[in-house]
Short mmCIF file of C-alpha atoms in Angstrom, two decimals:
data_model
loop_
_atom_site.label_atom_id
_atom_site.label_comp_id
_atom_site.label_asym_id
_atom_site.label_seq_id
_atom_site.Cartn_x
_atom_site.Cartn_y
_atom_site.Cartn_z
CA UNK A 1 -0.09 -37.90 -6.91
CA UNK A 2 4.06 -38.07 -6.55
CA UNK A 3 4.35 -35.12 -8.70
CA UNK A 4 1.86 -33.06 -6.15
CA UNK A 5 3.93 -34.25 -2.88
CA UNK A 6 6.98 -32.79 -1.33
CA UNK A 7 7.56 -35.57 1.01
CA UNK A 8 11.25 -34.88 1.96
CA UNK A 9 9.57 -31.30 3.57
CA UNK A 10 7.71 -32.85 6.34
CA UNK A 11 10.12 -31.14 8.97
CA UNK A 12 9.80 -28.01 6.90
CA UNK A 13 6.02 -28.13 7.04
CA UNK A 14 5.96 -28.48 10.86
CA UNK A 15 8.25 -25.07 11.47
CA UNK A 16 6.33 -23.30 8.98
CA UNK A 17 2.98 -23.74 10.22
CA UNK A 18 4.00 -23.61 13.95
CA UNK A 19 6.29 -20.76 13.40
CA UNK A 20 3.84 -18.47 11.47
CA UNK A 21 1.15 -19.17 13.85
CA UNK A 22 3.46 -18.02 16.80
CA UNK A 23 3.93 -15.02 15.01
CA UNK A 24 0.18 -14.35 14.53
CA UNK A 25 -0.26 -14.97 18.48
CA UNK A 26 2.44 -12.21 18.97
CA UNK A 27 0.32 -10.22 16.68
CA UNK A 28 -3.04 -10.70 18.27
CA UNK A 29 -1.72 -10.17 21.73
CA UNK A 30 -0.49 -6.96 20.44
CA UNK A 31 -3.71 -5.84 18.96
CA UNK A 32 -5.36 -6.46 22.43
CA UNK A 33 -2.76 -4.34 24.38
CA UNK A 34 -2.34 -1.60 22.34
CA UNK A 35 -5.11 -1.25 19.59
CA UNK A 36 -7.95 0.38 21.69
CA UNK A 37 -5.71 3.24 22.88
CA UNK A 38 -4.14 3.87 19.56
CA UNK A 39 -7.26 3.17 17.27
CA UNK A 40 -10.12 2.44 19.40
CA UNK A 41 -13.18 4.49 20.03
CA UNK A 42 -11.56 7.23 22.13
CA UNK A 43 -8.20 6.36 20.24
CA UNK A 44 -5.57 8.61 18.89
CA UNK A 45 -6.95 7.66 15.19
CA UNK A 46 -10.42 6.33 16.08
CA UNK A 47 -11.65 3.44 13.48
CA UNK A 48 -15.13 4.75 13.71
CA UNK A 49 -13.79 7.93 11.89
CA UNK A 50 -11.77 5.98 9.41
CA UNK A 51 -14.47 3.56 8.23
CA UNK A 52 -16.87 6.50 7.93
CA UNK A 53 -14.46 7.78 5.10
CA UNK A 54 -13.24 4.56 3.55
CA UNK A 55 -15.25 1.89 2.04
CA UNK A 56 -15.20 -1.76 2.44
CA UNK A 57 -14.12 -2.20 -0.91
CA UNK A 58 -11.27 0.28 -0.31
CA UNK A 59 -10.17 -1.58 2.66
CA UNK A 60 -11.71 -4.88 3.63
CA UNK A 61 -12.68 -5.31 7.23
CA UNK A 62 -15.20 -6.82 9.60
CA UNK A 63 -15.13 -3.58 11.25
CA UNK A 64 -17.09 -1.73 8.57
CA UNK A 65 -20.24 -3.60 9.73
CA UNK A 66 -19.59 -2.13 13.26
CA UNK A 67 -16.77 -1.09 15.55
CA UNK A 68 -16.38 -1.31 19.19
CA UNK A 69 -13.73 -1.84 21.68
CA UNK A 70 -15.20 -4.77 22.93
CA UNK A 71 -15.76 -6.34 19.44
CA UNK A 72 -11.88 -5.79 18.88
CA UNK A 73 -10.92 -7.61 21.69
CA UNK A 74 -13.22 -10.65 20.83
CA UNK A 75 -11.55 -10.83 17.42
CA UNK A 76 -7.95 -10.52 18.91
CA UNK A 77 -8.55 -12.83 21.68
CA UNK A 78 -10.32 -15.34 19.26
CA UNK A 79 -7.17 -14.88 17.02
CA UNK A 80 -4.79 -15.49 19.98
CA UNK A 81 -6.67 -18.56 20.98
CA UNK A 82 -6.63 -20.12 17.37
CA UNK A 83 -3.13 -19.20 16.88
CA UNK A 84 -2.20 -21.07 20.30
CA UNK A 85 -3.86 -24.12 18.92
CA UNK A 86 -1.95 -24.05 15.64
CA UNK A 87 1.13 -23.64 17.59
CA UNK A 88 0.30 -26.66 19.83
CA UNK A 89 -0.41 -28.71 16.58
CA UNK A 90 -3.95 -29.50 17.23
CA UNK A 91 -5.66 -28.49 14.04
CA UNK A 92 -2.77 -30.22 12.09
CA UNK A 93 -3.69 -33.49 13.46
CA UNK A 94 -7.08 -33.57 11.91
CA UNK A 95 -8.03 -33.71 7.99
CA UNK A 96 -6.41 -31.22 5.81
CA UNK A 97 -9.46 -28.99 5.60
CA UNK A 98 -8.94 -28.42 9.37
CA UNK A 99 -5.67 -26.30 9.42
CA UNK A 100 -6.48 -24.82 5.97
CA UNK A 101 -9.60 -23.10 7.45
CA UNK A 102 -7.95 -22.18 10.65
CA UNK A 103 -5.09 -20.37 8.84
CA UNK A 104 -7.74 -18.54 6.58
CA UNK A 105 -9.69 -17.41 9.75
CA UNK A 106 -6.33 -16.27 11.08
CA UNK A 107 -5.61 -14.38 7.94
CA UNK A 108 -9.33 -12.55 7.68
CA UNK A 109 -9.30 -11.66 11.30
CA UNK A 110 -5.86 -10.11 11.26
CA UNK A 111 -6.73 -8.45 7.71
CA UNK A 112 -9.73 -6.86 9.37
CA UNK A 113 -7.15 -5.21 12.06
CA UNK A 114 -4.65 -4.31 9.72
CA UNK A 115 -6.92 -2.54 6.82
CA UNK A 116 -8.55 -0.23 9.52
CA UNK A 117 -5.10 0.31 11.43
CA UNK A 118 -3.98 3.36 9.46
CA UNK A 119 -0.52 4.61 10.15
CA UNK A 120 -0.11 2.42 13.15
CA UNK A 121 -0.39 -0.89 11.04
CA UNK A 122 1.38 0.52 7.98
CA UNK A 123 4.72 -1.44 8.26
CA UNK A 124 5.75 -4.20 6.02
CA UNK A 125 5.69 -6.96 8.45
CA UNK A 126 2.15 -6.81 8.74
CA UNK A 127 1.65 -7.68 5.01
CA UNK A 128 4.26 -10.21 5.28
CA UNK A 129 2.50 -12.01 8.18
CA UNK A 130 -0.73 -11.85 6.22
CA UNK A 131 0.68 -13.32 3.15
CA UNK A 132 2.53 -15.98 5.14
CA UNK A 133 -0.81 -17.06 6.93
CA UNK A 134 -2.79 -17.10 3.70
CA UNK A 135 -0.11 -19.56 2.13
CA UNK A 136 0.33 -21.67 5.29
CA UNK A 137 -3.23 -22.65 4.87
CA UNK A 138 -2.30 -24.56 1.76
CA UNK A 139 0.19 -26.93 3.45
CA UNK A 140 -2.36 -29.25 4.49
CA UNK A 141 -2.44 -31.23 7.70
CA UNK A 142 -0.30 -34.20 9.07
CA UNK A 143 -2.37 -36.52 7.11
CA UNK A 144 -1.00 -35.60 3.80
CA UNK A 145 2.45 -34.83 2.45
CA UNK A 146 3.14 -31.51 1.79
CA UNK A 147 2.19 -29.74 -1.52
CA UNK A 148 5.43 -29.13 -3.55
CA UNK A 149 3.81 -26.03 -5.03
CA UNK A 150 3.18 -24.35 -1.62
CA UNK A 151 6.93 -25.35 -0.53
CA UNK A 152 8.01 -23.49 -3.71
CA UNK A 153 5.82 -20.52 -3.12
CA UNK A 154 7.01 -20.17 0.47
CA UNK A 155 10.61 -19.82 -1.45
CA UNK A 156 9.31 -17.39 -3.89
CA UNK A 157 7.92 -15.06 -0.82
CA UNK A 158 11.27 -15.60 0.79
CA UNK A 159 13.13 -14.58 -2.42
CA UNK A 160 10.91 -11.52 -2.64
CA UNK A 161 11.71 -10.51 0.89
CA UNK A 162 15.75 -10.83 0.73
CA UNK A 163 16.27 -10.06 -2.93
CA UNK A 164 13.45 -7.19 -2.81
CA UNK A 165 15.36 -5.77 0.48
CA UNK A 166 18.74 -5.82 -1.38
CA UNK A 167 17.66 -4.43 -4.67
CA UNK A 168 16.25 -1.27 -2.35
CA UNK A 169 19.31 -0.98 -0.63
CA UNK A 170 21.66 -1.04 -4.04
CA UNK A 171 19.36 1.46 -5.40
CA UNK A 172 18.98 3.59 -2.28
CA UNK A 173 21.37 5.57 -0.33
CA UNK A 174 24.98 5.63 -1.52
CA UNK A 175 26.05 4.32 2.00
CA UNK A 176 24.97 0.81 0.97
CA UNK A 177 27.14 1.35 -2.24
CA UNK A 178 30.32 2.55 -0.44
CA UNK A 179 29.98 0.00 2.66
CA UNK A 180 29.39 2.66 5.13
CA UNK A 181 25.66 2.24 6.18
CA UNK A 182 26.43 0.19 9.57
CA UNK A 183 28.78 3.07 10.66
CA UNK A 184 25.31 4.67 11.29
CA UNK A 185 22.39 1.96 11.28
CA UNK A 186 23.06 0.42 14.75
CA UNK A 187 22.89 4.00 16.40
CA UNK A 188 19.95 5.11 14.40
CA UNK A 189 17.86 2.47 13.62
CA UNK A 190 14.28 2.83 14.98
CA UNK A 191 14.58 0.83 18.16
CA UNK A 192 18.04 -0.07 19.32
CA UNK A 193 18.38 -2.99 21.69
CA UNK A 194 20.93 -3.94 24.45
CA UNK A 195 23.51 -5.22 21.99
CA UNK A 196 23.25 -2.15 19.61
CA UNK A 197 25.82 -0.01 21.47
CA UNK A 198 28.33 -2.75 21.86
CA UNK A 199 28.01 -3.37 18.13
CA UNK A 200 28.10 0.28 17.18
CA UNK A 201 31.34 0.60 18.75
CA UNK A 202 33.26 -2.05 16.77
CA UNK A 203 35.92 -1.16 14.35
CA UNK A 204 34.51 0.22 11.05
CA UNK A 205 36.31 -2.59 9.05
CA UNK A 206 33.81 -4.92 10.77
CA UNK A 207 30.83 -2.61 9.70
CA UNK A 208 32.06 -2.52 6.15
CA UNK A 209 32.06 -6.52 6.67
CA UNK A 210 28.64 -6.59 7.75
CA UNK A 211 27.35 -4.72 4.64
CA UNK A 212 29.09 -7.00 2.49
CA UNK A 213 27.46 -9.92 3.93
CA UNK A 214 24.31 -8.40 3.60
CA UNK A 215 24.74 -7.92 0.03
CA UNK A 216 25.69 -11.51 -0.55
CA UNK A 217 22.97 -12.74 1.46
CA UNK A 218 20.30 -10.60 0.01
CA UNK A 219 21.65 -10.36 -3.49
CA UNK A 220 23.34 -13.62 -4.37
CA UNK A 221 21.93 -16.31 -1.90
CA UNK A 222 18.30 -15.90 -2.92
CA UNK A 223 18.59 -17.31 -6.22
CA UNK A 224 20.39 -20.28 -4.61
CA UNK A 225 16.88 -20.98 -3.19
CA UNK A 226 15.73 -22.59 -6.03
CA UNK A 227 18.98 -24.92 -6.72
CA UNK A 228 18.86 -28.45 -6.12
CA UNK A 229 19.62 -29.94 -2.72
CA UNK A 230 21.98 -29.70 -0.63
CA UNK A 231 22.55 -26.02 -2.18
CA UNK A 232 19.05 -24.76 -1.23
CA UNK A 233 19.52 -25.85 2.35
CA UNK A 234 22.70 -24.09 2.37
CA UNK A 235 21.32 -21.01 1.15
CA UNK A 236 18.58 -21.36 3.56
CA UNK A 237 21.05 -21.59 6.57
CA UNK A 238 22.81 -18.51 5.29
CA UNK A 239 19.80 -16.54 5.39
CA UNK A 240 18.66 -17.89 9.02
CA UNK A 241 22.07 -16.64 10.27
CA UNK A 242 21.91 -13.49 8.82
CA UNK A 243 18.46 -12.63 10.27
CA UNK A 244 19.72 -13.92 13.64
CA UNK A 245 22.18 -11.18 13.45
CA UNK A 246 19.56 -9.05 12.92
CA UNK A 247 17.67 -10.26 15.81
CA UNK A 248 20.82 -10.06 17.97
CA UNK A 249 21.34 -6.51 17.20
CA UNK A 250 17.92 -4.77 16.79
CA UNK A 251 14.15 -4.61 17.25
CA UNK A 252 12.22 -5.14 14.16
CA UNK A 253 9.09 -6.92 15.47
CA UNK A 254 8.41 -10.36 14.07
CA UNK A 255 10.16 -9.50 10.56
CA UNK A 256 13.12 -11.33 11.14
CA UNK A 257 11.35 -14.38 12.95
CA UNK A 258 8.66 -14.72 10.01
CA UNK A 259 11.89 -14.52 7.50
CA UNK A 260 13.91 -17.15 9.59
CA UNK A 261 10.66 -19.47 9.52
CA UNK A 262 10.06 -19.16 5.53
CA UNK A 263 13.95 -20.02 5.22
CA UNK A 264 12.99 -23.55 6.48
CA UNK A 265 10.94 -24.15 3.24
CA UNK A 266 14.40 -24.52 1.80
CA UNK A 267 15.44 -27.25 3.97
CA UNK A 268 14.67 -30.79 3.44
CA UNK A 269 14.11 -33.63 5.74
CA UNK A 270 17.88 -35.00 4.84
CA UNK A 271 19.77 -31.66 5.86
CA UNK A 272 17.70 -32.10 9.35
CA UNK A 273 18.80 -35.73 9.69
CA UNK A 274 22.50 -34.73 8.80
CA UNK A 275 22.65 -32.70 11.85
CA UNK A 276 20.28 -34.46 13.99
CA UNK A 277 20.68 -38.30 13.13
CA UNK A 278 18.18 -39.37 15.49
CA UNK A 279 15.31 -37.77 13.82
CA UNK A 280 12.99 -40.47 12.81
CA UNK A 281 11.72 -40.99 9.28
CA UNK A 282 8.13 -39.90 9.00
CA UNK A 283 5.62 -42.31 8.03
CA UNK A 284 4.60 -42.41 4.37
CA UNK A 285 1.55 -40.14 4.15
CA UNK A 286 -1.63 -41.30 2.03
CA UNK A 287 -2.62 -40.02 -1.16
CA UNK A 288 -4.00 -36.20 -1.04
CA UNK A 289 -7.52 -36.27 -1.49
CA UNK A 290 -9.02 -34.94 -5.06
CA UNK A 291 -10.66 -31.96 -3.48
CA UNK A 292 -7.45 -30.93 -1.47
CA UNK A 293 -5.26 -31.11 -4.76
CA UNK A 294 -7.82 -28.96 -6.51
CA UNK A 295 -7.97 -26.18 -3.97
CA UNK A 296 -4.25 -26.36 -3.69
CA UNK A 297 -3.61 -25.96 -7.34
CA UNK A 298 -6.26 -23.10 -7.56
CA UNK A 299 -4.65 -21.01 -4.90
CA UNK A 300 -1.27 -21.64 -6.51
CA UNK A 301 -2.67 -20.24 -9.56
CA UNK A 302 -4.25 -17.25 -8.20
CA UNK A 303 -1.01 -16.54 -6.06
CA UNK A 304 1.18 -16.81 -9.42
CA UNK A 305 -1.29 -14.41 -11.15
CA UNK A 306 -0.73 -12.11 -8.48
CA UNK A 307 2.84 -12.30 -8.58
CA UNK A 308 3.24 -10.58 -11.85
CA UNK A 309 3.21 -7.00 -10.44
CA UNK A 310 5.87 -7.59 -7.70
CA UNK A 311 8.00 -9.75 -10.04
CA UNK A 312 8.10 -6.52 -12.39
CA UNK A 313 8.65 -4.35 -9.07
CA UNK A 314 12.02 -6.27 -8.41
CA UNK A 315 13.29 -5.34 -11.26
CA UNK A 316 11.68 -1.95 -11.73
CA UNK A 317 13.82 1.52 -11.97
CA UNK A 318 11.57 2.93 -9.25
CA UNK A 319 10.97 0.03 -7.16
CA UNK A 320 8.60 0.08 -4.53
CA UNK A 321 9.16 -0.79 -0.69
CA UNK A 322 6.64 -2.45 1.44
CA UNK A 323 3.99 -2.00 -0.96
CA UNK A 324 0.51 -4.09 -1.43
CA UNK A 325 -0.84 -4.40 -4.93
CA UNK A 326 -4.33 -5.63 -3.60
CA UNK A 327 -6.35 -4.93 -0.90
CA UNK A 328 -6.06 -8.29 0.66
CA UNK A 329 -1.97 -8.10 1.21
CA UNK A 330 -1.21 -11.04 -0.83
CA UNK A 331 2.03 -11.30 -2.79
CA UNK A 332 3.45 -8.13 -1.75
CA UNK A 333 6.76 -6.04 -2.42
CA UNK A 334 9.12 -6.15 0.46
CA UNK A 335 12.43 -4.01 1.57
CA UNK A 336 13.70 -1.88 4.31
CA UNK A 337 16.22 0.94 4.91
CA UNK A 338 17.19 1.77 1.34
CA UNK A 339 18.65 4.72 2.99
CA UNK A 340 19.95 5.08 6.42
CA UNK A 341 19.95 8.15 8.42
CA UNK A 342 23.49 9.34 9.52
CA UNK A 343 22.13 11.14 12.88
CA UNK A 344 19.37 10.31 15.39
CA UNK A 345 16.72 12.65 16.46
CA UNK A 346 14.35 11.96 19.26
CA UNK A 347 11.27 13.82 20.60
CA UNK A 348 11.17 14.22 24.15
CA UNK A 349 7.47 14.81 25.49
CA UNK A 350 7.39 16.60 28.94
CA UNK A 351 4.86 18.06 31.38
CA UNK A 352 4.77 20.43 33.94
CA UNK A 353 2.47 21.52 37.06
CA UNK A 354 4.24 24.96 37.48
CA UNK A 355 2.22 27.83 37.04
CA UNK A 356 4.88 29.82 35.26
CA UNK A 357 5.79 28.00 31.81
CA UNK A 358 9.29 29.55 32.23
CA UNK A 359 10.30 27.43 35.24
CA UNK A 360 12.24 24.89 33.70
CA UNK A 361 12.85 23.07 36.94
CA UNK A 362 8.87 21.91 36.69
CA UNK A 363 9.39 20.03 33.54
CA UNK A 364 9.46 16.12 33.82
CA UNK A 365 9.53 13.70 30.79
CA UNK A 366 7.53 11.09 29.92
CA UNK A 367 9.57 7.81 29.42
CA UNK A 368 8.28 5.49 26.57
CA UNK A 369 8.81 1.40 26.72
CA UNK A 370 11.24 1.28 23.82
CA UNK A 371 12.28 4.37 22.09
CA UNK A 372 15.42 6.07 23.96
CA UNK A 373 14.54 8.65 26.47
CA UNK A 374 16.85 9.12 29.75
CA UNK A 375 20.45 9.16 28.70
CA UNK A 376 21.36 6.58 31.42
CA UNK A 377 18.77 4.20 30.49
CA UNK A 378 20.18 0.77 28.54
CA UNK A 379 17.95 0.16 25.35
CA UNK A 380 15.74 -2.87 25.85
CA UNK A 381 14.84 -5.85 24.00
CA UNK A 382 11.17 -6.22 23.00
CA UNK A 383 10.87 -7.72 19.46
CA UNK A 384 9.32 -9.83 18.22
CA UNK A 385 6.51 -7.84 20.09
CA UNK A 386 5.66 -4.70 18.11
CA UNK A 387 5.73 -1.20 20.35
CA UNK A 388 3.61 0.75 17.72
CA UNK A 389 3.75 4.13 19.25
CA UNK A 390 7.34 3.89 20.03
CA UNK A 391 8.16 3.40 16.35
CA UNK A 392 5.74 6.23 15.37
CA UNK A 393 7.56 8.41 17.54
CA UNK A 394 10.72 7.86 15.84
CA UNK A 395 9.17 8.59 12.22
CA UNK A 396 7.85 11.70 14.06
CA UNK A 397 11.39 12.73 14.84
CA UNK A 398 12.61 12.27 10.98
CA UNK A 399 9.90 14.68 10.01
CA UNK A 400 6.73 12.62 9.10
CA UNK A 401 4.01 14.82 7.84
CA UNK A 402 0.86 13.18 9.61
CA UNK A 403 1.14 14.37 12.97
CA UNK A 404 -2.69 14.04 13.63
CA UNK A 405 -2.18 11.26 16.31
CA UNK A 406 0.41 13.33 18.07
CA UNK A 407 -1.59 16.07 18.48
CA UNK A 408 -4.19 13.82 19.95
CA UNK A 409 -1.55 12.00 22.02
CA UNK A 410 -0.74 15.25 23.58
CA UNK A 411 -4.36 16.01 24.38
CA UNK A 412 -4.67 12.66 26.10
CA UNK A 413 -1.72 13.39 28.38
CA UNK A 414 -3.25 16.60 29.42
CA UNK A 415 -6.53 14.63 30.15
CA UNK A 416 -4.87 11.89 32.13
CA UNK A 417 -6.01 9.29 29.93
CA UNK A 418 -5.43 5.69 31.49
CA UNK A 419 -5.10 3.63 28.43
CA UNK A 420 -2.81 6.00 26.91
CA UNK A 421 -0.76 6.30 29.97
CA UNK A 422 -0.55 2.50 30.25
CA UNK A 423 1.22 2.56 26.79
CA UNK A 424 4.50 4.38 28.51
CA UNK A 425 6.86 3.12 30.84
CA UNK A 426 7.09 6.08 33.21
CA UNK A 427 4.42 8.69 33.97
CA UNK A 428 5.67 11.55 35.96
CA UNK A 429 2.38 12.72 37.13
CA UNK A 430 0.66 9.61 38.64
CA UNK A 431 -1.84 11.28 40.87
CA UNK A 432 -3.23 13.91 38.53
CA UNK A 433 -2.42 15.11 34.54
CA UNK A 434 0.05 18.34 34.25
CA UNK A 435 -1.39 21.80 33.49
CA UNK A 436 0.98 22.05 30.24
CA UNK A 437 2.81 19.76 27.95
CA UNK A 438 5.49 20.33 25.42
CA UNK A 439 7.84 18.46 23.16
CA UNK A 440 11.43 18.81 22.32
CA UNK A 441 13.82 17.57 19.81
CA UNK A 442 17.14 16.15 20.97
CA UNK A 443 19.89 15.19 18.86
CA UNK A 444 21.16 11.56 20.09
CA UNK A 445 24.29 9.48 19.72
CA UNK A 446 25.63 6.59 21.28
CA UNK A 447 28.20 7.36 23.94
CA UNK A 448 32.00 6.13 23.35
CA UNK A 449 33.44 3.41 25.51
CA UNK A 450 35.48 6.46 27.56
CA UNK A 451 32.04 8.46 27.83
CA UNK A 452 30.41 5.60 29.14
CA UNK A 453 32.96 4.69 31.86
CA UNK A 454 32.94 8.35 32.74
CA UNK A 455 29.09 8.80 32.89
CA UNK A 456 27.60 5.58 32.84
CA UNK A 457 25.24 7.02 29.84
CA UNK A 458 24.41 5.04 26.97
CA UNK A 459 23.41 8.07 25.14
CA UNK A 460 24.98 11.56 24.69
CA UNK A 461 22.31 14.28 23.69
CA UNK A 462 22.10 17.86 22.96
CA UNK A 463 18.94 19.78 22.52
CA UNK A 464 17.63 20.89 18.83
CA UNK A 465 14.61 22.79 19.74
CA UNK A 466 11.12 22.71 20.54
CA UNK A 467 8.52 20.74 18.42
CA UNK A 468 5.51 21.95 20.35
CA UNK A 469 5.45 24.94 22.60
CA UNK A 470 3.90 24.57 26.03
CA UNK A 471 0.13 24.35 25.71
CA UNK A 472 -2.80 23.26 27.96
CA UNK A 473 -6.15 21.96 27.47
CA UNK A 474 -7.40 25.33 26.57
CA UNK A 475 -4.48 25.67 23.70
CA UNK A 476 -4.67 22.42 21.82
CA UNK A 477 -1.42 21.24 20.47
CA UNK A 478 -0.28 21.66 16.96
CA UNK A 479 2.87 19.89 16.11
#
């Protein structure tokens, strides 16, 4: 069975399984905290209404059988507990079927959430987490050596993730080709973090260098993942470093962290020992049982068959970005920021208790946890946690067509709905809901260092206009 094993990738397997499980833990905790308010029985886009229109065949989920907020919490807490066990490495101590079953349960549970999550779960990193979790199931336990076919498939997943993103950019906006994309991106990205202001104000030659480095890391380096060692390990380190820069400068949920974890599939044990000579050599693993070999080879063949359309998509003229070619979110197409917006618009939601809607002094703003609001508030770090409402507000400001959730959101504010208000950082009406709600659009930009010294503000903003005129419960909002 020497052809089947990748004995030099034991450390890589540990990082892969523990790292992906940690991201599942965050995903399930995010569901516990946010799903009921966003998609629950009284949420902004209630799941019962969705499953009444969409069949199980179209979008497989346990919630087609029955949905309740209690059932969602049981599923999410169970997923979080199982994820924690995998992070601790307990299932990996048993026979190879134990982590196999554990990861497949995580995949099936999170698939049930994603497939009814509608626009709040329409992000590429949801599909990435699902695909990665499914693949981790076939890495086995500590009792057997890592299967070489699964290690290689992890690299294929990483290749699609990185090369797909690179091709989307080259085919996308001109700003990626003329090296100006990062003149704007740190300012206009969905959710800047505490470092974004400082990086944005660096010289333009630095930002051009960032773009060149990005193109190299995404268009050249992925091919080297399949080269002999130590070239593959060096390629993986390059990807890890570029992803850490993205972690350092932005908030992209667990996208960067799953990418970093997958990069370890190309780093062999010899590379680890070259850096940390004290790492002991693992004991030789016994031969994998025949049933496990058969299951892994069948799964590999299944994934290879599903790879045909994503492979074609990488080189297609009309390349799809963050697309799933099947309802199980396996072997997907990835990519991000094919174009970079040059201006940042923000929707500011305000309420008022004033009897006269023309009284501007009575309007107070609701503050979100992550998205920019008050100009003097420093951007925060939330990733790898995902603030779904804040991300949807970014798309809303860009002119998203589906505004049903926002219309309901305004109604919930007028009702003083507690689950909705708990998703916000500041509720300016803690005692009773306001009489009226409105939404204004502002143009935001980062302050310059001189402006910041003078005003202490991180943002400079100017009003663009009204998105929603003042409304009360008697006149439902129309965005």
